[in-house]
Amino acid sequence: MSRHRLMAVAAILGVFLLVMGNVQLTGAQGKGEAKGKLLRSYHAADGAAPDWASQAIETSVAHQQSKNTASSELKVRNVNQDDIATHVRLDQFYKGLPVFGGQVVTHLDTQGAVISDNGDLYAVKLDTAPAVAESDAVNTAQALVGYASARGGYQPEVSTRLVVLPASGSAVLAYQVSIHIEDGSDATAHHEYFINAVDGSVAFYYNDIDTVNAVGTGKSLYSGNVNIGTDLVSGVYYLRDNSRGGMYTTNMSSRTSGSGTTFSDSDNIWGTNTTGSTQSAGVDAHYGAALTWDYYLSTFGRRGIDGNGFKVLSRVHYGRKYNNAFWNGSSMTYGDGDGSTFTPLVSLDVAGHEITHGLTEKTAGLIYSNESGALNESFSDIFGTMVEYSSGVNGDYQIGEDIYTPGTAGDALRSMSNPASAGDPDHYSIRYTGTSDNGGVHINSGIPNHVFYLLAEGGTNRTSGLSVSGIGRTKAAAIFYRTLTVYLTPSSNFKAARTASLQSAADLYGAGSAEYNATAQAWTACGVQ
Ligand code: M3S
Ligand code: ZN
Ligand code: CA
Ligand code: CA
């Protein structure tokens, strides 16, 4: 079928003129007011046309009849009268079926004469008897959407109608299958499938929903008020950041399985800075995930933990009084803590720590036991601390100081500057050799943690008495990042980490450079030769 702008034909113009209907008087133009104000309008869906609109419709249809010659029908959609002109909108039909996108608007002056028209009518010639069953068309569309039925108890809304679909070449008889999903996940969409009613193929598709990236105000527990990336879908904001890989944050509502429910909000202001709002912990987790994304991207050019835009899910309010936070291979999970050992475990260093477990899994793959496990933990502490530092607020070398023992000030889960202050070794000679904690992964991490601290800040190891000249945390982080992502392998031990970090320092700053020598000295000071 060839498409003719305004020129295609309408030999049969069936016009449905209805008498009486809704008329809205929206005020007249006053002195000095801008022109173009709507005076009154009529919508066919509301009933019969009032007198003022009937004449305009008749004139418009006659105008189209005089211009067009092919077989088609026109039905009035609406008439709007403003202080400049009256505008009649006519929809195109073919043998009673809507022609998708076929519509013309005729503009009449205050005397009722046609000024101009615009729009698209299509030349159509086809058999309107479908060969494909409507249920088959629906099945085809549903299979393409691939939405698990009744996900989380939610059933998509599905509707179908037979239409004439203008297409290049010739018009097509098609089922328009609308599948509307608004479940708060990124599956949210209004899928519009056009399934060819003769051969069952997909003739056309689009998603009729507009999602808008937004910036919300988050009132966090530990980071004050922060900007957070949110997603506006059909008037509702979601805690989903499409500018950072689509990362999203869900409320587990004390459950321990499933993905939880994506946080949503009506005014894009989230949380209250207190645990009184379930959103507050969600803000911290979402902000932590965003800062971690930004840190790896702006520092190392890495888009997400896999370098390929990995979509991070952060789950908060996991379980009841759960004193833990973990990476499970695909998402970050945070408990609320019992209120005495931990408050909600969503501080920035912990978020950076958890997400870095994901990065380690996708790079060196360090096995979570014994020395490789302690290295795994240490890289999470190192980059968790770097993420916290990147926020510009807190540059400490403590881990979890904001969430640990709210009744005791000044302590932390671990210390990189002085591991012994949290009961952890700072030197290989005093490493833990037992079997608890997977062979001391959260204990012996103190040794490489302290290597990083001495390399970054300089200082003296308390056990060996050896001193290191610091090179700054930016260079130290670059060396350790390269160590993790380029050189280490699943069973690497501390000695392998020393060798790999020296290779990294040589790559970045040159063998024998101050940075290279400081790296060697930091490991030596901590007893790893
Ligand atoms: O160490 C951190 O998080 C954890 C907590 C609080 C408990 C158990 C394990 C972990 C972990 O290693 O992620 C920050
Ligand atoms: Zn960890
Ligand atoms: Ca910290
Ligand atoms: Ca404390």
XYZ file of C-alpha atoms and ligand atoms in Angstrom:
546
model
C 0.000 0.000 0.000
C 1.350 3.428 -0.720
C 1.016 6.041 1.916
C -0.307 9.420 0.839
C -0.054 12.315 3.204
C -3.469 13.921 3.260
C -4.075 12.777 -0.272
C -5.162 9.240 0.094
C -8.651 8.489 -0.585
C -11.956 8.207 1.114
C -14.705 7.368 -1.327
C -17.020 6.273 1.402
C -16.969 8.734 4.228
C -19.082 7.350 7.000
C -19.427 10.006 9.579
C -21.133 9.504 12.865
C -22.701 12.730 13.929
C -24.272 12.564 17.301
C -26.491 15.215 18.729
C -26.035 16.743 22.185
C -23.002 16.065 24.290
C -20.469 17.481 26.646
C -19.485 21.037 26.029
C -16.835 22.575 28.188
C -16.690 26.319 28.322
C -13.221 27.189 29.460
C -13.415 30.933 29.450
C -13.120 33.694 26.873
C -10.175 35.712 25.779
C -9.798 38.830 27.811
C -8.005 42.042 27.009
C -4.264 41.535 26.829
C -4.422 37.731 27.256
C -2.435 35.417 24.985
C -4.320 34.051 21.985
C -5.013 30.381 21.331
C -7.093 29.734 24.451
C -9.460 26.829 24.299
C -13.082 27.990 24.398
C -14.972 24.722 24.177
C -14.439 21.129 23.204
C -16.420 18.049 22.291
C -15.203 14.418 22.578
C -17.080 11.729 20.658
C -16.410 9.260 23.474
C -18.641 11.407 25.686
C -21.744 11.081 23.469
C -23.601 13.007 20.763
C -22.158 16.174 19.253
C -23.682 19.515 20.254
C -24.937 21.889 17.549
C -21.825 24.102 17.484
C -19.668 21.062 16.712
C -22.054 19.280 14.318
C -21.734 21.923 11.648
C -17.955 21.916 11.879
C -17.882 18.118 11.596
C -20.157 18.150 8.520
C -17.998 20.752 6.831
C -14.821 18.821 7.626
C -16.156 15.534 6.290
C -17.393 17.198 3.105
C -13.951 18.764 2.714
C -12.243 15.369 3.004
C -14.767 13.817 0.609
C -13.906 16.397 -1.981
C -10.168 15.681 -1.604
C -10.086 11.912 -1.264
C -11.267 9.149 -3.509
C -10.343 5.758 -2.014
C -12.548 3.539 0.073
C -12.347 4.619 3.682
C -14.461 5.851 6.551
C -13.967 8.773 8.893
C -15.319 9.127 12.411
C -15.055 12.226 14.506
C -12.749 11.902 17.504
C -13.074 15.417 18.915
C -13.695 19.069 18.085
C -11.820 21.859 19.824
C -12.691 25.507 19.409
C -10.230 28.167 20.460
C -10.290 31.909 19.961
C -8.557 31.534 16.604
C -10.220 28.566 14.904
C -12.223 25.340 15.268
C -10.281 22.074 14.859
C -12.036 18.850 13.861
C -10.106 15.598 14.358
C -11.307 12.641 12.254
C -10.090 9.012 12.652
C -9.785 6.720 9.641
C -11.577 3.328 9.534
C -11.696 0.613 6.898
C -14.697 -1.738 6.766
C -15.345 -0.855 10.385
C -11.771 -1.526 11.566
C -9.531 1.278 12.873
C -6.675 2.176 10.548
C -3.745 2.527 12.934
C -2.398 6.094 12.812
C -4.903 7.231 10.166
C -6.196 10.639 11.215
C -6.810 14.097 9.747
C -7.488 17.454 11.380
C -9.485 20.145 9.587
C -9.223 23.761 10.754
C -12.171 26.127 10.256
C -12.359 29.884 10.707
C -14.910 31.676 12.861
C -17.307 31.708 9.866
C -17.056 27.905 9.595
C -14.996 27.877 6.380
C -12.051 25.487 6.005
C -8.686 27.220 6.460
C -6.422 24.173 6.156
C -6.035 20.542 7.072
C -3.264 18.120 7.974
C -2.711 14.524 8.975
C -2.400 11.099 7.364
C -4.947 8.926 5.569
C -3.878 5.631 4.050
C -5.016 3.845 0.898
C -6.240 0.424 2.005
C -7.472 -2.618 0.142
C -7.586 -5.920 1.982
C -9.739 -8.797 3.181
C -10.720 -8.166 6.806
C -11.283 -11.848 7.714
C -8.405 -13.024 9.998
C -6.776 -16.424 9.345
C -5.046 -16.456 12.756
C -7.004 -16.975 15.975
C -6.905 -14.072 18.420
C -5.703 -16.398 21.213
C -2.716 -17.453 19.078
C -1.799 -13.814 18.510
C -1.940 -13.198 22.270
C 0.235 -16.264 22.915
C 2.823 -15.032 20.408
C 3.022 -11.611 22.062
C 3.148 -13.047 25.592
C 5.956 -15.410 24.653
C 7.934 -12.476 23.237
C 7.445 -10.390 26.378
C 8.595 -13.396 28.399
C 7.093 -12.113 31.622
C 6.692 -14.998 34.056
C 2.994 -15.193 34.713
C 1.851 -13.954 38.087
C 5.344 -12.785 39.046
C 5.079 -11.672 42.652
C 1.306 -12.132 42.348
C 1.122 -9.524 39.579
C -0.800 -10.332 36.376
C -0.111 -8.128 33.319
C -3.129 -6.417 31.782
C -3.735 -7.791 28.268
C -6.163 -6.400 25.658
C -6.582 -7.137 21.950
C -8.262 -5.539 18.939
C -8.235 -6.149 15.207
C -6.795 -3.223 13.217
C -5.598 -2.266 9.772
C -1.893 -1.540 10.055
C -0.476 0.728 7.350
C 2.855 -0.691 6.241
C 5.257 -0.052 3.431
C 4.148 -2.079 0.446
C 0.597 -2.808 1.514
C -1.631 -2.496 4.576
C -1.761 -5.472 6.893
C -4.626 -6.932 8.885
C -3.270 -7.290 12.432
C -4.165 -7.967 16.025
C -2.943 -5.190 18.267
C -2.043 -7.023 21.478
C -1.420 -4.613 24.361
C 0.427 -6.072 27.335
C 0.710 -3.570 30.143
C 3.073 -4.287 33.034
C 3.472 -1.840 35.907
C 4.924 -3.970 38.666
C 7.605 -1.638 39.982
C 10.412 -3.617 38.391
C 12.298 -2.744 35.251
C 9.879 -5.043 33.434
C 7.483 -2.090 33.632
C 6.334 -1.401 30.048
C 3.300 -1.033 27.851
C 4.105 -3.502 25.082
C 2.158 -2.907 21.869
C 2.504 -5.895 19.562
C 0.926 -6.015 16.117
C 0.574 -9.648 15.092
C -0.183 -10.232 11.411
C -3.684 -11.787 11.411
C -2.967 -13.665 8.176
C 0.408 -15.314 8.829
C 0.971 -14.788 12.597
C 4.238 -12.853 12.214
C 5.132 -9.722 14.208
C 4.255 -6.826 11.909
C 5.169 -3.980 14.283
C 6.100 -3.339 17.927
C 6.678 -0.444 20.261
C 6.721 0.247 24.001
C 4.172 2.925 24.793
C 5.513 3.891 28.189
C 7.823 6.718 28.910
C 10.240 6.191 31.776
C 12.192 9.227 32.880
C 15.486 9.264 34.703
C 15.140 11.520 37.721
C 17.232 12.725 40.628
C 15.641 12.245 44.023
C 16.513 13.599 47.433
C 17.559 10.819 49.771
C 17.475 11.297 53.537
C 19.937 8.596 54.511
C 20.896 7.074 57.846
C 24.666 7.632 57.611
C 25.407 10.062 54.765
C 23.026 12.935 55.433
C 20.887 14.162 52.544
C 22.116 12.981 49.169
C 21.079 12.986 45.525
C 19.993 9.584 44.258
C 19.153 8.313 40.781
C 15.495 7.351 40.484
C 13.125 6.374 37.698
C 9.760 8.018 37.045
C 7.223 5.612 35.545
C 3.637 6.695 35.031
C 3.786 9.240 37.833
C 5.515 6.944 40.347
C 9.199 7.176 41.283
C 11.239 4.008 41.755
C 14.597 3.470 43.433
C 16.202 2.489 40.153
C 19.141 4.274 38.550
C 19.100 3.853 34.795
C 22.164 6.048 34.426
C 24.181 3.487 36.399
C 23.368 0.214 34.722
C 19.772 0.134 35.989
C 20.886 -0.630 39.551
C 17.890 -0.884 41.853
C 17.128 -1.213 45.524
C 14.413 -3.340 47.062
C 12.715 -3.760 50.407
C 12.838 -7.352 51.678
C 10.359 -6.455 54.468
C 12.073 -8.985 56.814
C 11.874 -11.772 54.243
C 14.937 -13.856 53.382
C 14.093 -15.068 49.892
C 13.148 -13.460 46.607
C 14.161 -10.108 45.199
C 11.935 -7.953 47.398
C 9.885 -5.005 46.209
C 11.563 -2.083 44.477
C 11.105 0.983 46.673
C 8.612 3.457 45.222
C 7.584 6.951 46.143
C 5.240 9.700 45.031
C 7.322 12.860 45.590
C 10.897 11.646 44.962
C 11.953 12.593 48.493
C 13.051 9.408 50.202
C 13.548 8.465 53.839
C 13.712 10.565 56.978
C 17.337 10.135 58.164
C 15.945 7.701 60.749
C 14.895 4.060 60.855
C 11.309 5.291 61.323
C 11.046 5.196 57.531
C 11.829 1.910 55.769
C 13.080 4.020 52.862
C 16.022 5.451 54.832
C 18.166 2.275 54.715
C 17.179 1.934 51.049
C 18.624 5.400 50.417
C 21.972 4.423 51.985
C 22.211 1.199 49.991
C 21.204 2.906 46.737
C 23.625 5.785 47.321
C 26.423 3.365 48.243
C 25.857 1.370 45.067
C 25.873 4.579 43.004
C 29.084 5.889 44.608
C 30.721 2.496 44.042
C 29.685 2.590 40.379
C 31.023 6.144 40.080
C 34.279 5.303 41.852
C 35.140 2.375 39.572
C 34.000 4.237 36.458
C 35.704 7.560 37.102
C 38.892 6.068 38.579
C 39.456 3.022 36.385
C 36.993 3.446 33.499
C 35.164 0.339 34.693
C 31.396 0.235 34.014
C 30.040 -1.901 36.819
C 31.579 -4.870 38.561
C 31.911 -6.879 35.346
C 33.063 -3.881 33.311
C 30.002 -4.375 31.155
C 27.250 -2.507 32.975
C 26.283 -5.241 35.449
C 22.936 -4.346 37.013
C 23.320 -4.309 40.765
C 20.430 -5.241 43.047
C 20.663 -4.043 46.638
C 18.258 -5.729 49.059
C 17.653 -4.079 52.440
C 15.644 -5.055 55.542
C 16.694 -8.668 55.016
C 15.465 -10.974 57.805
C 14.840 -9.834 61.359
C 17.594 -8.180 63.399
C 20.032 -9.751 60.976
C 23.643 -8.875 61.937
C 25.111 -9.378 58.498
C 25.631 -8.052 55.013
C 26.613 -10.189 52.044
C 27.123 -10.530 48.336
C 25.411 -13.697 47.090
C 26.779 -13.874 43.580
C 24.182 -11.583 42.060
C 23.016 -9.066 44.665
C 23.975 -7.134 47.775
C 21.999 -7.892 50.885
C 21.844 -5.893 54.105
C 20.362 -6.804 57.456
C 18.933 -4.284 59.919
C 21.164 -5.431 62.759
C 19.930 -6.158 66.273
C 20.408 -2.565 67.413
C 23.236 -3.392 69.824
C 25.918 -5.151 67.754
C 24.816 -3.458 64.541
C 22.480 -0.785 63.301
C 21.278 -1.282 59.652
C 24.411 -2.418 57.831
C 24.167 0.033 54.929
C 27.054 2.465 55.489
C 29.165 3.531 52.506
C 32.249 1.466 53.371
C 30.090 -1.641 53.804
C 28.249 -1.036 50.497
C 31.585 -0.588 48.712
C 32.871 -3.705 50.495
C 29.935 -5.866 49.413
C 29.921 -4.704 45.813
C 33.673 -5.263 45.604
C 33.048 -8.907 46.524
C 31.118 -8.996 43.250
C 34.000 -7.383 41.381
C 36.472 -9.864 42.867
C 34.233 -12.738 41.832
C 34.249 -11.424 38.279
C 38.009 -10.789 38.144
C 40.562 -12.664 40.272
C 37.873 -15.004 41.652
C 39.775 -15.342 44.949
C 38.586 -18.473 46.773
C 36.880 -17.455 50.012
C 39.054 -19.421 52.398
C 42.488 -19.145 54.004
C 44.904 -16.618 52.418
C 43.038 -16.190 49.135
C 39.889 -15.549 51.190
C 41.694 -13.023 53.392
C 42.869 -11.265 50.214
C 39.276 -11.314 48.973
C 38.147 -9.657 52.219
C 41.018 -7.202 52.122
C 40.249 -5.967 48.591
C 36.663 -5.407 49.745
C 37.875 -3.369 52.726
C 40.368 -1.429 50.613
C 37.863 -0.427 47.950
C 35.012 -0.034 50.440
C 37.225 2.533 52.150
C 38.061 4.150 48.804
C 34.344 4.422 48.017
C 33.702 6.012 51.408
C 36.584 8.417 50.774
C 35.204 9.270 47.324
C 32.070 10.658 49.000
C 34.263 13.503 50.220
C 33.018 13.187 53.775
C 34.907 10.481 55.643
C 38.501 9.543 54.903
C 39.080 7.044 57.675
C 40.683 3.615 57.441
C 38.091 2.042 59.718
C 35.522 -0.455 58.424
C 31.920 -0.245 59.586
C 32.447 2.495 62.184
C 28.989 3.916 61.400
C 27.111 0.651 61.928
C 29.030 -1.144 64.657
C 28.098 -1.135 68.368
C 25.998 2.037 68.539
C 26.530 1.984 72.330
C 30.325 2.232 71.967
C 31.824 5.288 70.325
C 35.003 5.238 68.255
C 35.253 1.512 67.547
C 34.845 -0.324 64.241
C 34.505 -3.766 62.750
C 38.080 -3.611 61.490
C 40.912 -1.119 61.288
C 43.328 -0.876 58.393
C 45.540 1.659 60.138
C 45.811 -0.420 63.306
C 44.327 -3.906 62.765
C 45.190 -4.878 66.343
C 42.682 -2.336 67.641
C 39.960 -4.669 66.343
C 41.827 -7.812 67.359
C 43.321 -8.580 63.928
C 46.953 -9.252 62.947
C 49.079 -6.587 61.276
C 51.986 -8.938 60.503
C 52.304 -12.342 58.867
C 54.118 -13.760 61.906
C 50.997 -13.396 64.025
C 48.490 -14.577 61.416
C 45.561 -16.743 62.476
C 46.042 -20.397 61.555
C 42.801 -21.913 62.819
C 39.770 -22.982 60.862
C 37.096 -20.538 62.062
C 35.872 -17.829 59.733
C 36.912 -19.887 56.686
C 40.471 -19.897 57.946
C 40.345 -16.343 59.235
C 39.252 -14.440 56.147
C 37.994 -11.496 58.257
C 41.022 -11.786 60.578
C 44.056 -12.205 58.348
C 42.646 -9.550 56.006
C 44.266 -7.260 58.578
C 47.681 -8.044 57.055
C 47.075 -6.930 53.418
C 44.805 -4.185 54.778
C 47.748 -2.813 56.704
C 50.026 -3.196 53.675
C 47.633 -0.946 51.768
C 47.424 1.544 54.632
C 51.219 1.808 54.998
C 51.632 2.127 51.226
C 49.025 4.887 51.039
C 49.764 6.872 54.185
C 53.214 5.737 55.282
C 54.095 4.797 58.829
C 55.610 2.083 60.954
C 54.416 -1.474 61.386
C 53.882 -2.047 65.107
C 55.131 -5.654 65.010
C 58.199 -5.390 62.771
C 59.079 -1.775 63.557
C 59.759 -1.256 59.820
C 58.705 2.050 58.240
C 57.224 2.831 54.815
C 57.059 6.115 52.873
C 53.462 6.623 51.752
C 52.605 7.273 48.083
C 49.034 8.469 48.676
C 45.847 6.475 48.528
C 45.147 7.208 44.865
C 48.357 5.543 43.669
C 48.061 2.747 46.233
C 44.527 2.029 45.024
C 45.677 2.002 41.382
C 48.351 -0.587 42.221
C 45.919 -2.772 44.190
C 43.192 -2.486 41.542
C 45.586 -3.692 38.870
C 46.753 -6.457 41.183
C 43.168 -7.652 41.639
C 41.900 -7.292 38.106
C 44.934 -8.202 36.025
C 47.209 -10.552 37.940
C 45.621 -12.473 40.802
C 43.930 -15.846 40.309
C 41.533 -17.883 42.512
C 44.146 -19.530 44.715
C 46.586 -16.629 45.026
C 48.139 -16.290 48.480
C 49.765 -13.294 50.192
C 53.127 -13.941 48.544
C 51.464 -14.027 45.120
C 49.727 -10.749 45.988
C 53.085 -9.177 46.829
C 54.538 -10.317 43.491
C 51.439 -9.163 41.575
C 51.388 -5.758 43.248
C 55.067 -5.232 42.442
C 54.350 -6.110 38.822
C 51.441 -3.662 38.887
C 53.605 -0.928 40.430
C 56.217 -1.562 37.750
C 53.552 -1.372 35.018
C 52.122 1.870 36.347
C 55.145 3.735 37.732
C 58.224 1.814 36.594
C 60.388 -0.855 38.215
C 62.582 0.827 40.810
C 60.286 3.857 41.071
C 59.448 5.293 44.499
C 56.010 3.705 44.165
C 57.536 0.314 43.345
C 59.956 0.499 46.262
C 57.246 1.603 48.698
C 55.079 -1.319 47.601
C 57.888 -3.776 48.305
C 58.645 -2.144 51.644
C 54.953 -2.196 52.719
C 54.723 -5.964 52.196
C 58.081 -6.481 53.895
C 57.017 -4.362 56.872
C 53.986 -6.643 57.269
C 56.080 -9.822 57.042
C 55.198 -10.918 53.500
C 58.404 -11.503 51.544
O 32.523 -7.246 56.706
C 31.570 -6.689 56.249
O 30.347 -7.245 56.087
C 30.152 -8.486 56.642
C 29.475 -8.562 57.882
C 29.033 -7.338 58.574
C 29.269 -9.835 58.442
C 29.704 -10.961 57.784
C 30.361 -10.885 56.557
C 30.585 -9.645 55.980
C 31.293 -9.536 54.675
O 32.431 -10.030 54.575
O 30.780 -8.987 53.718
C 31.656 -5.292 55.799
Zn 33.310 -9.290 53.074
Ca 34.987 3.706 57.219
Ca 30.394 1.798 67.827
